[in-house]
Amino acid sequence: MGGPMTSGFQAELEPPHDIAAERVVLGGMLLHPNAIELVTARLTAEDLFDGRHSRLFSLIVGEYQAGSATSMPAILGRLTDTGLIRVIDGPDLHRLINSVPVVANVEYYAERVRQMGLRRRLLTVALRVAQMAAEEREQSAESCVEAARIEFDRLEAVAAHDDSGPTPISEFLRATVDYDWLIPGLVERGERVLLTAPESFGKSTLVRQISVCVASGTHPFDWTQTSPRPVLVIDCENPVTLNQRRFRPLVSGARRRGWAEDNLWIECRPDGLDLASPNDAAWLIRQVRKVKPDLLVVGPIYKLHNDDPNDEQVARRITKVIDYIRRRFGCAVVMEAHSPHGDGKGPRPVRPFGASLWRRWPDFGLGLRPVAKTDPKRRIAEVVQWKARDVRQWPAALRAGTDLPWVGMTGEQLEFERALGSVP
């Protein structure tokens, strides 16, 4: 029932276009190369409504970018060579040129064509949203709302036309570059951090420690005071009862130092999420929209999908959702992943298990590598930075603590432990 209603709605709407403006734009491009520069700063072939105009636009731009002639005779020759002469012939080119009142005004007509293209895209998105709303599918109404928001966000990015061009280096370096720290010296707003470690070696514990410390305004490793920040934890692996036991001592310690407890939110989804599905992706976006955290902790990765962990397209779908959240809400993201088993010939790898995208996608990748033959009460993990886009002050190693589960160690402290023989 919804389909015919939407189809009828669509049939009543004439796609916005201005064929006369398209002719002026193309005629101007044929008359002068400078017009091509002005036009391509505003338009792509998709902005032109007439299919023949789009193909001619692409041909002219391609010749211009290749350094070839773009005069009418030259383009007529290329139309013949490519077989497009059957679609646009010599008289058509003459009519395009004759439609140009003044070449200097071509920018005005290009903007007119761009506006029509944007309106058509808007209409397409609106119809797509209407179709989703009208059809009764497994996708929930809430998922449709989030899908609509994403579609309109993308359209907004297209509409925010920026043709300012590259910045001169003198001006580029003149701007003050300040770090927007979430964790001073470690993580800036909007960054992606992926923690890896063998199974049951404390990476989830470290993630909880970071979450509570950021929310309470405490540096997770040196205990210095920072600004408390809102944190959202989506645990897709551990049940409520386990998280209650693990978070309780961390929160008790934070209370002693004094903090606003409404800075930390947690949701346990031990059955996992499938961020490749519209429903689960929309659910996660809704939680972030409610809390508006500065730090989102979600994972582990293997519980964010139901497919082959080595599939690059699966990883790409997950990162697409996470990157949308980062861009839309401006939060940093901390995730965790297992590291693969070694071959027995050396230390176990610290890279993330699964698709290679997980090694390229994060801004910072940190692996916890167990130090062999360590007293369990003095458990020590070397911190291996397997990915870093910038220099940061992550500790060289971590050891089991008392007030906090993990305490940072410097490289000198680790070497001192080795020298004493407590760490062979």
mmCIF file of C-alpha atoms in Angstrom, residues 96-397:
data_model
loop_
_atom_site.group_PDB
_atom_site.id
_atom_site.type_symbol
_atom_site.label_atom_id
_atom_site.label_comp_id
_atom_site.label_asym_id
_atom_site.label_seq_id
_atom_site.Cartn_x
_atom_site.Cartn_y
_atom_site.Cartn_z
ATOM 1 C CA LEU A 96 25.210 26.093 -27.298
ATOM 2 C CA ILE A 97 27.694 28.816 -28.237
ATOM 3 C CA ASN A 98 24.959 31.099 -29.549
ATOM 4 C CA SER A 99 23.058 30.767 -26.256
ATOM 5 C CA VAL A 100 25.843 32.550 -24.330
ATOM 6 C CA PRO A 101 24.980 36.225 -23.697
ATOM 7 C CA VAL A 102 28.380 37.113 -22.149
ATOM 8 C CA VAL A 103 31.133 34.633 -21.280
ATOM 9 C CA ALA A 104 31.917 36.616 -18.129
ATOM 10 C CA ASN A 105 28.475 35.704 -16.755
ATOM 11 C CA VAL A 106 29.001 31.949 -17.019
ATOM 12 C CA GLU A 107 29.697 31.690 -13.280
ATOM 13 C CA TYR A 108 26.203 32.991 -12.526
ATOM 14 C CA TYR A 109 24.638 30.307 -14.724
ATOM 15 C CA ALA A 110 26.894 27.626 -13.223
ATOM 16 C CA GLU A 111 25.588 28.511 -9.768
ATOM 17 C CA ARG A 112 22.048 28.283 -11.103
ATOM 18 C CA VAL A 113 22.754 24.770 -12.423
ATOM 19 C CA ARG A 114 24.362 23.797 -9.107
ATOM 20 C CA GLN A 115 21.281 24.917 -7.205
ATOM 21 C CA MET A 116 19.055 22.817 -9.447
ATOM 22 C CA GLY A 117 21.331 19.810 -8.922
ATOM 23 C CA LEU A 118 21.159 20.227 -5.153
ATOM 24 C CA ARG A 119 17.381 20.436 -5.275
ATOM 25 C CA ARG A 120 17.203 17.211 -7.291
ATOM 26 C CA ARG A 121 19.437 15.478 -4.756
ATOM 27 C CA LEU A 122 17.218 16.805 -1.978
ATOM 28 C CA LEU A 123 14.155 15.468 -3.762
ATOM 29 C CA THR A 124 15.832 12.080 -4.240
ATOM 30 C CA VAL A 125 16.690 11.863 -0.538
ATOM 31 C CA ALA A 126 13.186 12.944 0.474
ATOM 32 C CA LEU A 127 11.616 10.299 -1.757
ATOM 33 C CA ARG A 128 13.994 7.647 -0.420
ATOM 34 C CA VAL A 129 13.046 8.550 3.147
ATOM 35 C CA ALA A 130 9.356 8.539 2.229
ATOM 36 C CA GLN A 131 9.772 5.100 0.668
ATOM 37 C CA MET A 132 11.443 3.761 3.827
ATOM 38 C CA ALA A 133 8.658 5.186 5.975
ATOM 39 C CA ALA A 134 5.898 3.805 3.750
ATOM 40 C CA GLU A 135 7.223 0.264 3.447
ATOM 41 C CA GLU A 136 6.717 -2.195 6.293
ATOM 42 C CA ARG A 137 10.042 -3.972 6.589
ATOM 43 C CA GLU A 138 12.205 -5.359 9.375
ATOM 44 C CA GLN A 139 13.831 -1.945 9.656
ATOM 45 C CA SER A 140 12.326 -0.091 12.622
ATOM 46 C CA ALA A 141 10.869 3.400 12.451
ATOM 47 C CA GLU A 142 13.743 4.601 14.663
ATOM 48 C CA SER A 143 16.215 3.182 12.159
ATOM 49 C CA CYS A 144 14.432 5.076 9.393
ATOM 50 C CA VAL A 145 14.800 8.299 11.374
ATOM 51 C CA GLU A 146 18.544 7.777 11.837
ATOM 52 C CA ALA A 147 18.949 6.772 8.185
ATOM 53 C CA ALA A 148 17.179 9.986 7.200
ATOM 54 C CA ARG A 149 19.509 12.027 9.417
ATOM 55 C CA ILE A 150 22.542 10.413 7.797
ATOM 56 C CA GLU A 151 21.199 11.068 4.297
ATOM 57 C CA PHE A 152 20.520 14.726 5.066
ATOM 58 C CA ASP A 153 23.913 15.115 6.754
ATOM 59 C CA ARG A 154 25.571 13.898 3.557
ATOM 60 C CA LEU A 155 23.471 16.266 1.496
ATOM 61 C CA GLU A 156 24.423 19.112 3.818
ATOM 62 C CA ALA A 157 28.095 18.314 3.202
ATOM 63 C CA VAL A 158 27.503 18.538 -0.562
ATOM 64 C CA ALA A 159 25.578 21.789 -0.165
ATOM 65 C CA ALA A 160 28.356 23.337 1.935
ATOM 66 C CA HIS A 161 30.225 24.152 -1.252
ATOM 67 C CA ASP A 162 33.778 25.249 -0.494
ATOM 68 C CA ASP A 163 35.755 26.496 -3.474
ATOM 69 C CA SER A 164 38.263 28.531 -1.469
ATOM 70 C CA GLY A 165 41.122 26.380 -2.754
ATOM 71 C CA PRO A 166 44.440 25.465 -1.144
ATOM 72 C CA THR A 167 45.994 27.726 1.494
ATOM 73 C CA PRO A 168 49.377 29.426 0.922
ATOM 74 C CA ILE A 169 51.996 27.898 3.214
ATOM 75 C CA SER A 170 52.710 31.227 4.941
ATOM 76 C CA GLU A 171 49.051 31.570 5.905
ATOM 77 C CA PHE A 172 48.777 27.880 6.715
ATOM 78 C CA LEU A 173 51.628 28.072 9.244
ATOM 79 C CA ARG A 174 50.441 31.367 10.699
ATOM 80 C CA ALA A 175 47.504 29.713 12.436
ATOM 81 C CA THR A 176 47.993 28.667 16.058
ATOM 82 C CA VAL A 177 48.020 24.896 16.463
ATOM 83 C CA ASP A 178 46.694 23.942 19.900
ATOM 84 C CA TYR A 179 45.998 20.405 21.003
ATOM 85 C CA ASP A 180 42.372 19.748 21.885
ATOM 86 C CA TRP A 181 43.197 17.231 24.574
ATOM 87 C CA LEU A 182 40.721 14.725 25.898
ATOM 88 C CA ILE A 183 43.510 12.973 27.825
ATOM 89 C CA PRO A 184 46.498 15.355 28.051
ATOM 90 C CA GLY A 185 49.452 14.012 26.114
ATOM 91 C CA LEU A 186 47.560 10.967 24.880
ATOM 92 C CA VAL A 187 44.245 11.483 23.068
ATOM 93 C CA GLU A 188 42.700 14.475 21.295
ATOM 94 C CA ARG A 189 39.028 15.022 20.570
ATOM 95 C CA GLY A 190 37.867 13.015 17.569
ATOM 96 C CA GLU A 191 40.781 10.564 17.516
ATOM 97 C CA ARG A 192 40.524 6.793 17.133
ATOM 98 C CA VAL A 193 42.418 4.505 19.506
ATOM 99 C CA LEU A 194 42.487 0.729 19.106
ATOM 100 C CA LEU A 195 43.821 -1.385 21.989
ATOM 101 C CA THR A 196 44.958 -4.954 21.347
ATOM 102 C CA ALA A 197 46.113 -7.773 23.603
ATOM 103 C CA PRO A 198 45.837 -11.543 23.979
ATOM 104 C CA GLU A 199 42.634 -12.935 25.415
ATOM 105 C CA SER A 200 42.087 -12.215 29.128
ATOM 106 C CA PHE A 201 45.170 -10.040 29.487
ATOM 107 C CA GLY A 202 43.542 -6.898 30.804
ATOM 108 C CA LYS A 203 42.646 -4.828 27.763
ATOM 109 C CA SER A 204 39.006 -4.580 28.888
ATOM 110 C CA THR A 205 40.264 -3.618 32.339
ATOM 111 C CA LEU A 206 42.417 -0.898 30.786
ATOM 112 C CA VAL A 207 39.449 0.373 28.766
ATOM 113 C CA ARG A 208 37.332 0.611 31.927
ATOM 114 C CA GLN A 209 40.143 2.422 33.728
ATOM 115 C CA ILE A 210 40.435 4.968 30.911
ATOM 116 C CA SER A 211 36.645 5.440 30.881
ATOM 117 C CA VAL A 212 36.346 6.154 34.611
ATOM 118 C CA CYS A 213 39.428 8.381 34.665
ATOM 119 C CA VAL A 214 38.275 10.516 31.729
ATOM 120 C CA ALA A 215 34.808 10.865 33.272
ATOM 121 C CA SER A 216 36.233 11.774 36.689
ATOM 122 C CA GLY A 217 38.860 14.216 35.428
ATOM 123 C CA THR A 218 41.902 12.113 36.306
ATOM 124 C CA HIS A 219 44.778 11.170 34.028
ATOM 125 C CA PRO A 220 44.635 7.356 33.724
ATOM 126 C CA PHE A 221 48.366 6.847 34.307
ATOM 127 C CA ASP A 222 49.895 9.742 36.253
ATOM 128 C CA TRP A 223 46.804 10.707 38.334
ATOM 129 C CA THR A 224 47.071 14.407 37.535
ATOM 130 C CA GLN A 225 43.791 16.325 37.508
ATOM 131 C CA THR A 226 42.147 17.032 34.145
ATOM 132 C CA SER A 227 38.768 18.332 33.039
ATOM 133 C CA PRO A 228 35.980 15.767 33.623
ATOM 134 C CA ARG A 229 34.421 14.685 30.324
ATOM 135 C CA PRO A 230 31.233 12.783 29.461
ATOM 136 C CA VAL A 231 31.941 9.159 28.538
ATOM 137 C CA LEU A 232 29.661 6.533 26.984
ATOM 138 C CA VAL A 233 30.611 2.850 27.297
ATOM 139 C CA ILE A 234 28.880 0.303 25.057
ATOM 140 C CA ASP A 235 30.153 -3.093 26.206
ATOM 141 C CA CYS A 236 29.223 -5.682 23.595
ATOM 142 C CA GLU A 237 30.927 -8.598 25.329
ATOM 143 C CA ASN A 238 30.491 -8.624 29.105
ATOM 144 C CA PRO A 239 27.189 -8.973 31.016
ATOM 145 C CA VAL A 240 25.787 -6.475 33.493
ATOM 146 C CA THR A 241 26.860 -8.385 36.604
ATOM 147 C CA LEU A 242 30.495 -8.642 35.539
ATOM 148 C CA ASN A 243 30.633 -4.959 34.626
ATOM 149 C CA GLN A 244 29.124 -4.048 37.980
ATOM 150 C CA ARG A 245 31.881 -5.978 39.761
ATOM 151 C CA ARG A 246 34.620 -4.496 37.572
ATOM 152 C CA PHE A 247 33.430 -0.879 37.627
ATOM 153 C CA ARG A 248 32.568 -0.725 41.352
ATOM 154 C CA PRO A 249 36.162 -0.427 42.707
ATOM 155 C CA LEU A 250 37.100 2.028 39.957
ATOM 156 C CA VAL A 251 34.116 4.251 40.715
ATOM 157 C CA SER A 252 34.740 3.984 44.473
ATOM 158 C CA GLY A 253 38.254 5.289 43.960
ATOM 159 C CA ALA A 254 36.950 8.098 41.779
ATOM 160 C CA ARG A 255 34.399 9.040 44.441
ATOM 161 C CA ARG A 256 37.161 9.453 46.987
ATOM 162 C CA ARG A 257 38.798 11.938 44.668
ATOM 163 C CA GLY A 258 35.443 13.654 44.063
ATOM 164 C CA TRP A 259 33.703 13.593 40.692
ATOM 165 C CA ALA A 260 30.384 14.123 38.961
ATOM 166 C CA GLU A 261 28.947 10.637 38.497
ATOM 167 C CA ASP A 262 26.593 11.743 35.756
ATOM 168 C CA ASN A 263 29.638 11.923 33.460
ATOM 169 C CA LEU A 264 29.724 8.161 32.843
ATOM 170 C CA TRP A 265 27.030 6.136 31.066
ATOM 171 C CA ILE A 266 27.159 2.419 30.323
ATOM 172 C CA GLU A 267 25.066 0.021 28.266
ATOM 173 C CA CYS A 268 25.752 -3.718 28.252
ATOM 174 C CA ARG A 269 24.942 -5.656 25.072
ATOM 175 C CA PRO A 270 26.656 -9.026 25.660
ATOM 176 C CA ASP A 271 24.959 -10.504 22.585
ATOM 177 C CA GLY A 272 26.815 -7.923 20.518
ATOM 178 C CA LEU A 273 25.770 -5.520 17.790
ATOM 179 C CA ASP A 274 25.741 -5.814 14.027
ATOM 180 C CA LEU A 275 26.746 -2.386 12.796
ATOM 181 C CA ALA A 276 26.279 -3.611 9.234
ATOM 182 C CA SER A 277 22.528 -3.704 9.925
ATOM 183 C CA PRO A 278 20.521 -0.453 9.814
ATOM 184 C CA ASN A 279 18.730 -1.226 13.088
ATOM 185 C CA ASP A 280 21.857 -1.724 15.198
ATOM 186 C CA ALA A 281 23.720 1.147 13.556
ATOM 187 C CA ALA A 282 20.742 3.427 14.233
ATOM 188 C CA TRP A 283 20.544 2.189 17.831
ATOM 189 C CA LEU A 284 24.192 3.097 18.473
ATOM 190 C CA ILE A 285 23.784 6.522 16.882
ATOM 191 C CA ARG A 286 20.734 7.179 19.083
ATOM 192 C CA GLN A 287 22.682 6.353 22.253
ATOM 193 C CA VAL A 288 25.467 8.727 21.256
ATOM 194 C CA ARG A 289 22.931 11.409 20.382
ATOM 195 C CA LYS A 290 21.347 11.093 23.850
ATOM 196 C CA VAL A 291 24.599 11.282 25.826
ATOM 197 C CA LYS A 292 26.738 13.438 23.495
ATOM 198 C CA PRO A 293 29.962 12.005 24.933
ATOM 199 C CA ASP A 294 33.453 13.351 24.433
ATOM 200 C CA LEU A 295 34.638 9.735 24.547
ATOM 201 C CA LEU A 296 32.832 6.730 23.091
ATOM 202 C CA VAL A 297 34.064 3.295 24.164
ATOM 203 C CA VAL A 298 32.525 0.519 22.074
ATOM 204 C CA GLY A 299 33.437 -3.053 21.297
ATOM 205 C CA PRO A 300 35.267 -5.332 21.148
ATOM 206 C CA ILE A 301 35.448 -5.380 17.373
ATOM 207 C CA TYR A 302 34.540 -9.041 16.945
ATOM 208 C CA LYS A 303 31.180 -8.368 18.664
ATOM 209 C CA LEU A 304 30.252 -5.518 16.289
ATOM 210 C CA HIS A 305 29.327 -7.760 13.340
ATOM 211 C CA ASN A 306 28.097 -11.249 12.463
ATOM 212 C CA ASP A 307 30.311 -11.895 9.448
ATOM 213 C CA ASP A 308 33.795 -13.075 8.525
ATOM 214 C CA PRO A 309 36.287 -11.057 10.641
ATOM 215 C CA ASN A 310 38.750 -11.091 7.731
ATOM 216 C CA ASP A 311 36.272 -9.526 5.297
ATOM 217 C CA GLU A 312 37.481 -6.032 4.381
ATOM 218 C CA GLN A 313 34.000 -4.893 3.362
ATOM 219 C CA VAL A 314 32.602 -5.866 6.759
ATOM 220 C CA ALA A 315 35.324 -3.832 8.486
ATOM 221 C CA ARG A 316 34.619 -0.927 6.154
ATOM 222 C CA ARG A 317 30.910 -0.932 7.025
ATOM 223 C CA ILE A 318 31.724 -0.842 10.745
ATOM 224 C CA THR A 319 34.255 1.981 10.428
ATOM 225 C CA LYS A 320 31.815 3.930 8.272
ATOM 226 C CA VAL A 321 29.324 3.995 11.156
ATOM 227 C CA ILE A 322 31.999 4.873 13.732
ATOM 228 C CA ASP A 323 33.455 7.619 11.540
ATOM 229 C CA TYR A 324 30.000 9.087 11.008
ATOM 230 C CA ILE A 325 29.547 9.254 14.792
ATOM 231 C CA ARG A 326 32.963 10.876 15.263
ATOM 232 C CA ARG A 327 32.291 13.465 12.586
ATOM 233 C CA ARG A 328 28.716 14.176 13.642
ATOM 234 C CA PHE A 329 29.262 14.372 17.411
ATOM 235 C CA GLY A 330 32.959 15.248 17.674
ATOM 236 C CA CYS A 331 33.868 12.456 20.082
ATOM 237 C CA ALA A 332 37.008 10.380 20.386
ATOM 238 C CA VAL A 333 36.613 6.608 20.121
ATOM 239 C CA VAL A 334 38.412 3.864 22.030
ATOM 240 C CA MET A 335 37.917 0.282 20.859
ATOM 241 C CA GLU A 336 39.535 -3.038 21.656
ATOM 242 C CA ALA A 337 40.462 -6.066 19.591
ATOM 243 C CA HIS A 338 42.175 -9.397 20.076
ATOM 244 C CA SER A 339 45.682 -9.888 18.745
ATOM 245 C CA PRO A 340 46.312 -13.005 16.617
ATOM 246 C CA HIS A 341 48.128 -16.082 17.861
ATOM 247 C CA GLY A 342 51.824 -16.257 17.078
ATOM 248 C CA ASP A 343 53.694 -18.896 15.113
ATOM 249 C CA GLY A 344 55.754 -19.974 18.114
ATOM 250 C CA LYS A 345 58.955 -18.529 16.661
ATOM 251 C CA GLY A 346 58.851 -15.180 18.432
ATOM 252 C CA PRO A 347 56.708 -12.802 20.470
ATOM 253 C CA ARG A 348 52.978 -12.930 19.823
ATOM 254 C CA PRO A 349 51.928 -10.212 17.338
ATOM 255 C CA VAL A 350 50.206 -7.139 18.746
ATOM 256 C CA ARG A 351 48.385 -6.129 15.571
ATOM 257 C CA PRO A 352 44.587 -6.591 15.580
ATOM 258 C CA PHE A 353 43.151 -9.879 14.411
ATOM 259 C CA GLY A 354 41.062 -9.792 11.247
ATOM 260 C CA ALA A 355 40.804 -7.475 8.247
ATOM 261 C CA SER A 356 43.849 -5.370 7.379
ATOM 262 C CA LEU A 357 41.706 -2.221 7.560
ATOM 263 C CA TRP A 358 41.918 -2.412 11.347
ATOM 264 C CA ARG A 359 45.680 -1.837 11.094
ATOM 265 C CA ARG A 360 45.233 1.248 8.901
ATOM 266 C CA TRP A 361 42.062 2.854 10.259
ATOM 267 C CA PRO A 362 42.928 3.953 13.829
ATOM 268 C CA ASP A 363 44.974 7.041 14.583
ATOM 269 C CA PHE A 364 46.725 5.155 17.356
ATOM 270 C CA GLY A 365 47.146 1.429 17.846
ATOM 271 C CA LEU A 366 48.465 0.134 21.169
ATOM 272 C CA GLY A 367 49.232 -3.473 21.984
ATOM 273 C CA LEU A 368 49.739 -5.007 25.417
ATOM 274 C CA ARG A 369 52.476 -7.637 25.194
ATOM 275 C CA PRO A 370 52.906 -9.838 28.272
ATOM 276 C CA VAL A 371 56.399 -9.852 29.720
ATOM 277 C CA ALA A 372 57.360 -13.491 30.207
ATOM 278 C CA LYS A 373 57.781 -15.221 33.558
ATOM 279 C CA THR A 374 56.430 -12.378 35.626
ATOM 280 C CA ASP A 375 55.065 -12.796 39.139
ATOM 281 C CA PRO A 376 51.250 -12.592 38.708
ATOM 282 C CA LYS A 377 51.067 -10.085 41.547
ATOM 283 C CA ARG A 378 53.493 -7.876 39.618
ATOM 284 C CA ARG A 379 52.021 -8.536 36.182
ATOM 285 C CA ILE A 380 53.814 -6.351 33.655
ATOM 286 C CA ALA A 381 52.807 -5.621 30.066
ATOM 287 C CA GLU A 382 54.960 -3.866 27.511
ATOM 288 C CA VAL A 383 53.011 -1.206 25.594
ATOM 289 C CA VAL A 384 53.798 -1.552 21.895
ATOM 290 C CA GLN A 385 52.662 1.291 19.630
ATOM 291 C CA TRP A 386 51.917 -0.454 16.347
ATOM 292 C CA LYS A 387 50.259 2.633 14.839
ATOM 293 C CA ALA A 388 50.833 6.325 15.613
ATOM 294 C CA ARG A 389 49.937 9.416 13.596
ATOM 295 C CA ASP A 390 51.660 11.699 16.091
ATOM 296 C CA VAL A 391 54.068 11.603 19.013
ATOM 297 C CA ARG A 392 52.246 10.827 22.260
ATOM 298 C CA GLN A 393 53.293 10.075 25.812
ATOM 299 C CA TRP A 394 51.892 6.597 26.303
ATOM 300 C CA PRO A 395 53.733 4.670 29.029
ATOM 301 C CA ALA A 396 56.395 2.231 27.900
ATOM 302 C CA ALA A 397 54.831 -0.476 30.047
#
